Amino acid sequence: MAFLGVFALCAGFVNNKIAIIVLRALMGIASAMTIPSALTLLVHVYPDPLEQARAIGVLGGCGCSCRCSANNSVTRVVLGLFIGAILVEYASYHWVFWVVAIVAIPVALGCLFIIPMEIAMSRNEPDTHSAKWKSLDLIGISILTGVPHLFEILIANSAYVSPLAALILFIYAVTSGSADGWATARVFIPLIISIFLIVLFFYWETLIPDHNAAIPPRTWFYNNFSVLFGSALLPFFWWNSLFFVFTTLWQDVFHWTAVSTVVHMFPIGVAALIMSFTGPLSRMFSPKWIILTGLSMVAIATLLFAAGGRRPEGYWPWIFPAFTLGSAGTMLIYSHTNIAIFQAAPASMAGTVGAISNGALQLGSAVGLAAFTAIETSVEIAHGGPQKYHGRAAAFWFLLGIVLIEILSVSYFYQRGMDHGPQPKVDGHDNSTSGEKSKETEVTKYALQEGHVHRLSLPRPNYNHGDSILQHIGEAL
């Protein structure tokens, strides 16, 4: 958070385009570093599944209604859009960065006093930082990510957080294919190299110990983890597609002001914020049915986008209900996918799971938006250019196809047998790989008894699996 504030402060004083792009990239890396830590903190502060579900849902709602995009090229959140529009229209773009710094730096200072420091005590690993670097999968990370991503990966327990840097080649090939031709060397070669690197990364992960892997292969075999990862690819992709299409359509074609454009997008944030409080539903209904409900709502909304929106008067009959219904459904997917994916994996892997989940959100946005814009551009070249709606409609039909695939995948692959069951208690490394049972440590408590202090040695309680600390103290006394 502190780095985000510093980079934003610097960006506010810069007028050079290249320097702004570099600082924006650094701001994206800095903000991405906060996500796994925040999710890990939530999982441990709220070990009870019901409270945990509510906390994750509220976190998502705050993000979708109050933040500006730190990791995407399109500002994705309504309040951030509104503030940005006012600053750009009545002040200057410099204030967009300075406002971020004004918020981020005090928050970073507050975290020093509010969040308790946790010091890892280990007789086998006295140097915690060097142990982390030694266990870091530098080769696997290098295959897919750039050097700057090493910092966020270290924070995320050796899992990558923001979109994979190696996929830049894939995104470049997809976005350039429609304009330059798929058979050209500048498109074909990056596409082949990117696919090769992705395959090489997953093969490499199978060759090294699980506890050193960036993404341990066993992660994909946790109950429903793979299908939930697939569901996480959709939310940011869907939201960002809307912002990309309608900000350009309304301002460049309809000639609406920036403030008017943002005001018309308010239903997106309001619907998302309301649905963020549905976390407790995950304890009453299977996440499968909740996610499928959200996907169905998104499918209907995407169909409305493809059919309407060609004229300004189409906002109320077509776009407004699609914004409301679709954003509410997307928030259901986002919240309950996060809730279910944390319940599917052990609490000890919360940092890694949070990083992978957030990586899926950003990965779906980056790759999906690249394909979305490629389709839009291709159709616009042959059907009237960007002044017409044909390209945008074709892109929404493509998005509808993705949503239908998600519906089929969740319907078939999601297994409800482990819903509302106990969370796995070990990650497989502490016990299964070592073949030894962890030695029972002791906590020392003192009780005042008959005027004397007696030393009591009790087995260390496991605070990570839903038990209350006060309950253990009461039992001890």
CSV table of N, CA and C in Angstrom, one decimal, residues 8-95:
chain,number,residue,atom,x,y,z
A,8,ALA,N,2.0,6.5,-7.0
A,8,ALA,CA,0.9,7.4,-7.5
A,8,ALA,C,1.3,8.8,-7.3
A,9,LEU,N,2.0,9.2,-6.2
A,9,LEU,CA,2.4,10.5,-6.0
A,9,LEU,C,3.4,11.0,-7.1
A,10,CYS,N,4.3,10.1,-7.4
A,10,CYS,CA,5.3,10.4,-8.5
A,10,CYS,C,4.6,10.5,-9.8
A,11,ALA,N,3.6,9.7,-10.1
A,11,ALA,CA,3.0,9.7,-11.4
A,11,ALA,C,2.2,11.1,-11.6
A,12,GLY,N,1.8,11.7,-10.5
A,12,GLY,CA,1.1,12.9,-10.6
A,12,GLY,C,1.9,14.1,-11.0
A,13,PHE,N,3.2,13.9,-10.9
A,13,PHE,CA,4.1,15.0,-11.3
A,13,PHE,C,4.8,14.8,-12.7
A,14,VAL,N,4.4,13.7,-13.3
A,14,VAL,CA,5.0,13.3,-14.6
A,14,VAL,C,4.1,13.7,-15.7
A,15,ASN,N,4.7,14.2,-16.8
A,15,ASN,CA,4.0,14.5,-18.0
A,15,ASN,C,4.4,13.6,-19.2
A,16,ASN,N,5.4,12.9,-19.1
A,16,ASN,CA,5.9,12.0,-20.1
A,16,ASN,C,5.0,10.7,-20.2
A,17,LYS,N,4.6,10.4,-21.4
A,17,LYS,CA,3.7,9.2,-21.6
A,17,LYS,C,4.4,7.9,-21.1
A,18,ILE,N,5.6,7.7,-21.5
A,18,ILE,CA,6.3,6.5,-21.2
A,18,ILE,C,6.5,6.4,-19.7
A,19,ALA,N,6.8,7.4,-19.1
A,19,ALA,CA,7.1,7.4,-17.6
A,19,ALA,C,5.7,7.1,-16.9
A,20,ILE,N,4.6,7.7,-17.4
A,20,ILE,CA,3.3,7.4,-16.7
A,20,ILE,C,3.0,5.9,-16.9
A,21,ILE,N,3.2,5.3,-18.0
A,21,ILE,CA,2.9,3.9,-18.3
A,21,ILE,C,3.8,3.1,-17.3
A,22,VAL,N,5.0,3.4,-17.1
A,22,VAL,CA,5.9,2.6,-16.2
A,22,VAL,C,5.4,2.7,-14.8
A,23,LEU,N,5.1,3.9,-14.4
A,23,LEU,CA,4.6,4.1,-13.0
A,23,LEU,C,3.3,3.5,-12.8
A,24,ARG,N,2.4,3.5,-13.8
A,24,ARG,CA,1.1,2.8,-13.7
A,24,ARG,C,1.3,1.3,-13.5
A,25,ALA,N,2.3,0.7,-14.2
A,25,ALA,CA,2.6,-0.7,-14.1
A,25,ALA,C,3.1,-1.0,-12.7
A,26,LEU,N,4.0,-0.1,-12.1
A,26,LEU,CA,4.4,-0.3,-10.8
A,26,LEU,C,3.3,-0.2,-9.8
A,27,MET,N,2.4,0.7,-10.0
A,27,MET,CA,1.2,0.8,-9.2
A,27,MET,C,0.4,-0.4,-9.2
A,28,GLY,N,0.2,-1.0,-10.4
A,28,GLY,CA,-0.5,-2.3,-10.5
A,28,GLY,C,0.2,-3.4,-9.7
A,29,ILE,N,1.5,-3.5,-9.8
A,29,ILE,CA,2.2,-4.5,-9.0
A,29,ILE,C,2.0,-4.3,-7.5
A,30,ALA,N,2.2,-3.0,-7.1
A,30,ALA,CA,2.0,-2.7,-5.7
A,30,ALA,C,0.6,-3.0,-5.1
A,31,SER,N,-0.4,-2.7,-5.9
A,31,SER,CA,-1.7,-2.9,-5.4
A,31,SER,C,-2.0,-4.4,-5.4
A,32,ALA,N,-1.5,-5.2,-6.4
A,32,ALA,CA,-1.7,-6.6,-6.5
A,32,ALA,C,-1.1,-7.3,-5.3
A,33,MET,N,0.0,-6.7,-4.7
A,33,MET,CA,0.6,-7.4,-3.5
A,33,MET,C,-0.3,-7.3,-2.3
A,34,THR,N,-1.3,-6.5,-2.3
A,34,THR,CA,-2.1,-6.4,-1.1
A,34,THR,C,-3.2,-7.4,-1.1
A,35,ILE,N,-3.6,-8.0,-2.2
A,35,ILE,CA,-4.8,-8.9,-2.3
A,35,ILE,C,-4.5,-10.2,-1.5
A,36,PRO,N,-3.5,-11.0,-1.8
A,36,PRO,CA,-3.3,-12.2,-1.0
A,36,PRO,C,-3.2,-12.0,0.5
A,37,SER,N,-2.5,-10.9,0.9
A,37,SER,CA,-2.3,-10.6,2.3
A,37,SER,C,-3.7,-10.3,2.9
A,38,ALA,N,-4.5,-9.5,2.2
A,38,ALA,CA,-5.8,-9.2,2.8
A,38,ALA,C,-6.7,-10.4,2.9
A,39,LEU,N,-6.7,-11.3,1.9
A,39,LEU,CA,-7.5,-12.5,2.0
A,39,LEU,C,-7.1,-13.4,3.0
A,40,THR,N,-5.7,-13.6,3.1
A,40,THR,CA,-5.2,-14.4,4.2
A,40,THR,C,-5.6,-13.9,5.6
A,41,LEU,N,-5.5,-12.6,5.7
A,41,LEU,CA,-5.9,-12.0,7.0
A,41,LEU,C,-7.3,-12.3,7.4
A,42,LEU,N,-8.2,-12.1,6.4
A,42,LEU,CA,-9.6,-12.4,6.6
A,42,LEU,C,-9.9,-13.9,7.0
A,43,VAL,N,-9.2,-14.8,6.3
A,43,VAL,CA,-9.4,-16.2,6.6
A,43,VAL,C,-9.0,-16.5,8.0
A,44,HIS,N,-7.9,-15.9,8.5
A,44,HIS,CA,-7.5,-16.2,9.9
A,44,HIS,C,-8.2,-15.4,10.9
A,45,VAL,N,-8.6,-14.2,10.6
A,45,VAL,CA,-9.4,-13.4,11.6
A,45,VAL,C,-10.8,-13.9,11.8
A,46,TYR,N,-11.4,-14.5,10.7
A,46,TYR,CA,-12.7,-15.0,10.7
A,46,TYR,C,-12.7,-16.5,10.4
A,47,PRO,N,-12.2,-17.4,11.3
A,47,PRO,CA,-12.1,-18.8,11.0
A,47,PRO,C,-13.5,-19.5,10.8
A,48,ASP,N,-14.5,-18.9,11.5
A,48,ASP,CA,-15.9,-19.5,11.3
A,48,ASP,C,-16.4,-19.3,9.9
A,49,PRO,N,-16.8,-20.4,9.3
A,49,PRO,CA,-17.2,-20.3,7.9
A,49,PRO,C,-18.3,-19.3,7.6
A,50,LEU,N,-19.3,-19.1,8.4
A,50,LEU,CA,-20.3,-18.1,8.2
A,50,LEU,C,-19.7,-16.7,8.2
A,51,GLU,N,-18.9,-16.4,9.3
A,51,GLU,CA,-18.3,-15.1,9.4
A,51,GLU,C,-17.4,-14.9,8.2
A,52,GLN,N,-16.6,-15.9,7.9
A,52,GLN,CA,-15.7,-15.8,6.8
A,52,GLN,C,-16.4,-15.5,5.4
A,53,ALA,N,-17.5,-16.2,5.2
A,53,ALA,CA,-18.2,-15.9,4.0
A,53,ALA,C,-18.7,-14.5,3.9
A,54,ARG,N,-19.2,-14.0,5.1
A,54,ARG,CA,-19.7,-12.6,5.1
A,54,ARG,C,-18.6,-11.6,4.9
A,55,ALA,N,-17.4,-11.9,5.5
A,55,ALA,CA,-16.3,-10.9,5.3
A,55,ALA,C,-15.8,-10.9,3.9
A,56,ILE,N,-15.7,-12.1,3.3
A,56,ILE,CA,-15.2,-12.1,1.9
A,56,ILE,C,-16.2,-11.4,1.0
A,57,GLY,N,-17.5,-11.6,1.2
A,57,GLY,CA,-18.5,-10.9,0.4
A,57,GLY,C,-18.4,-9.4,0.5
A,58,VAL,N,-18.3,-8.9,1.7
A,58,VAL,CA,-18.2,-7.5,2.0
A,58,VAL,C,-16.9,-6.9,1.3
A,59,LEU,N,-15.8,-7.6,1.5
A,59,LEU,CA,-14.6,-7.2,0.8
A,59,LEU,C,-14.8,-7.0,-0.7
A,60,GLY,N,-15.4,-8.0,-1.3
A,60,GLY,CA,-15.7,-7.9,-2.7
A,60,GLY,C,-16.6,-6.7,-3.1
A,61,GLY,N,-17.6,-6.5,-2.2
A,61,GLY,CA,-18.5,-5.4,-2.5
A,61,GLY,C,-17.8,-4.1,-2.4
A,62,CYS,N,-17.0,-3.9,-1.4
A,62,CYS,CA,-16.2,-2.7,-1.3
A,62,CYS,C,-15.3,-2.5,-2.5
A,63,GLY,N,-14.7,-3.5,-2.9
A,63,GLY,CA,-13.8,-3.4,-4.1
A,63,GLY,C,-14.6,-3.0,-5.3
A,64,CYS,N,-15.8,-3.6,-5.5
A,64,CYS,CA,-16.5,-3.3,-6.8
A,64,CYS,C,-17.3,-2.0,-6.7
A,65,SER,N,-17.4,-1.4,-5.6
A,65,SER,CA,-18.2,-0.2,-5.6
A,65,SER,C,-17.3,1.1,-5.2
A,66,CYS,N,-16.1,0.8,-4.7
A,66,CYS,CA,-15.4,2.0,-4.2
A,66,CYS,C,-13.9,2.1,-4.7
A,67,ARG,N,-13.5,1.1,-5.4
A,67,ARG,CA,-12.1,1.2,-5.8
A,67,ARG,C,-11.9,1.7,-7.3
A,68,CYS,N,-10.7,2.1,-7.6
A,68,CYS,CA,-10.3,2.3,-9.0
A,68,CYS,C,-9.5,1.1,-9.4
A,69,SER,N,-9.5,0.8,-10.6
A,69,SER,CA,-8.7,-0.3,-11.1
A,69,SER,C,-7.3,-0.1,-11.0
A,70,ALA,N,-6.6,-1.0,-10.3
A,70,ALA,CA,-5.1,-0.8,-10.2
A,70,ALA,C,-4.4,-1.8,-11.2
A,71,ASN,N,-5.1,-2.8,-11.7
A,71,ASN,CA,-4.4,-3.8,-12.5
A,71,ASN,C,-5.0,-3.9,-13.9
A,72,ASN,N,-5.9,-3.0,-14.3
A,72,ASN,CA,-6.5,-3.1,-15.6
A,72,ASN,C,-6.4,-1.7,-16.2
A,73,SER,N,-6.4,-1.7,-17.6
A,73,SER,CA,-6.3,-0.4,-18.3
A,73,SER,C,-7.6,0.4,-18.3
A,74,VAL,N,-8.8,-0.3,-18.0
A,74,VAL,CA,-10.0,0.4,-17.9
A,74,VAL,C,-10.5,0.5,-16.5
A,75,THR,N,-10.8,1.7,-16.0
A,75,THR,CA,-11.3,1.9,-14.7
A,75,THR,C,-12.6,1.2,-14.5
A,76,ARG,N,-12.6,0.3,-13.5
A,76,ARG,CA,-13.7,-0.6,-13.5
A,76,ARG,C,-14.7,-0.4,-12.4
A,77,VAL,N,-14.5,0.6,-11.5
A,77,VAL,CA,-15.5,0.6,-10.4
A,77,VAL,C,-16.2,2.0,-10.4
A,78,VAL,N,-17.4,2.0,-10.0
A,78,VAL,CA,-18.3,3.1,-10.3
A,78,VAL,C,-17.8,4.4,-9.5
A,79,LEU,N,-17.6,4.2,-8.2
A,79,LEU,CA,-17.2,5.4,-7.5
A,79,LEU,C,-15.8,5.9,-8.0
A,80,GLY,N,-14.9,5.0,-8.3
A,80,GLY,CA,-13.6,5.4,-8.9
A,80,GLY,C,-13.8,6.1,-10.2
A,81,LEU,N,-14.8,5.6,-11.0
A,81,LEU,CA,-15.1,6.3,-12.3
A,81,LEU,C,-15.6,7.7,-12.1
A,82,PHE,N,-16.5,7.8,-11.1
A,82,PHE,CA,-17.1,9.1,-10.8
A,82,PHE,C,-16.1,10.1,-10.4
A,83,ILE,N,-15.3,9.7,-9.4
A,83,ILE,CA,-14.2,10.7,-8.9
A,83,ILE,C,-13.3,11.0,-10.0
A,84,GLY,N,-12.9,10.0,-10.8
A,84,GLY,CA,-12.0,10.2,-11.9
A,84,GLY,C,-12.6,11.2,-13.0
A,85,ALA,N,-13.8,11.0,-13.3
A,85,ALA,CA,-14.5,11.8,-14.3
A,85,ALA,C,-14.5,13.3,-13.8
A,86,ILE,N,-14.8,13.5,-12.5
A,86,ILE,CA,-14.9,14.9,-12.0
A,86,ILE,C,-13.5,15.5,-12.0
A,87,LEU,N,-12.5,14.8,-11.6
A,87,LEU,CA,-11.1,15.3,-11.6
A,87,LEU,C,-10.6,15.6,-13.0
A,88,VAL,N,-10.9,14.7,-14.0
A,88,VAL,CA,-10.5,15.0,-15.3
A,88,VAL,C,-11.2,16.2,-16.0
A,89,GLU,N,-12.5,16.3,-15.7
A,89,GLU,CA,-13.3,17.3,-16.3
A,89,GLU,C,-13.1,18.7,-15.7
A,90,TYR,N,-12.9,18.7,-14.4
A,90,TYR,CA,-12.9,20.0,-13.7
A,90,TYR,C,-11.5,20.4,-13.1
A,91,ALA,N,-10.6,19.4,-13.1
A,91,ALA,CA,-9.2,19.7,-12.6
A,91,ALA,C,-8.2,19.3,-13.7
A,92,SER,N,-7.5,18.2,-13.4
A,92,SER,CA,-6.5,17.6,-14.4
A,92,SER,C,-6.3,16.2,-14.1
A,93,TYR,N,-5.7,15.4,-15.0
A,93,TYR,CA,-5.5,14.0,-14.8
A,93,TYR,C,-4.5,13.8,-13.7
A,94,HIS,N,-3.6,14.8,-13.4
A,94,HIS,CA,-2.7,14.7,-12.3
A,94,HIS,C,-3.3,14.3,-11.0
A,95,TRP,N,-4.5,14.9,-10.8
A,95,TRP,CA,-5.2,14.7,-9.5
A,95,TRP,C,-5.7,13.3,-9.3
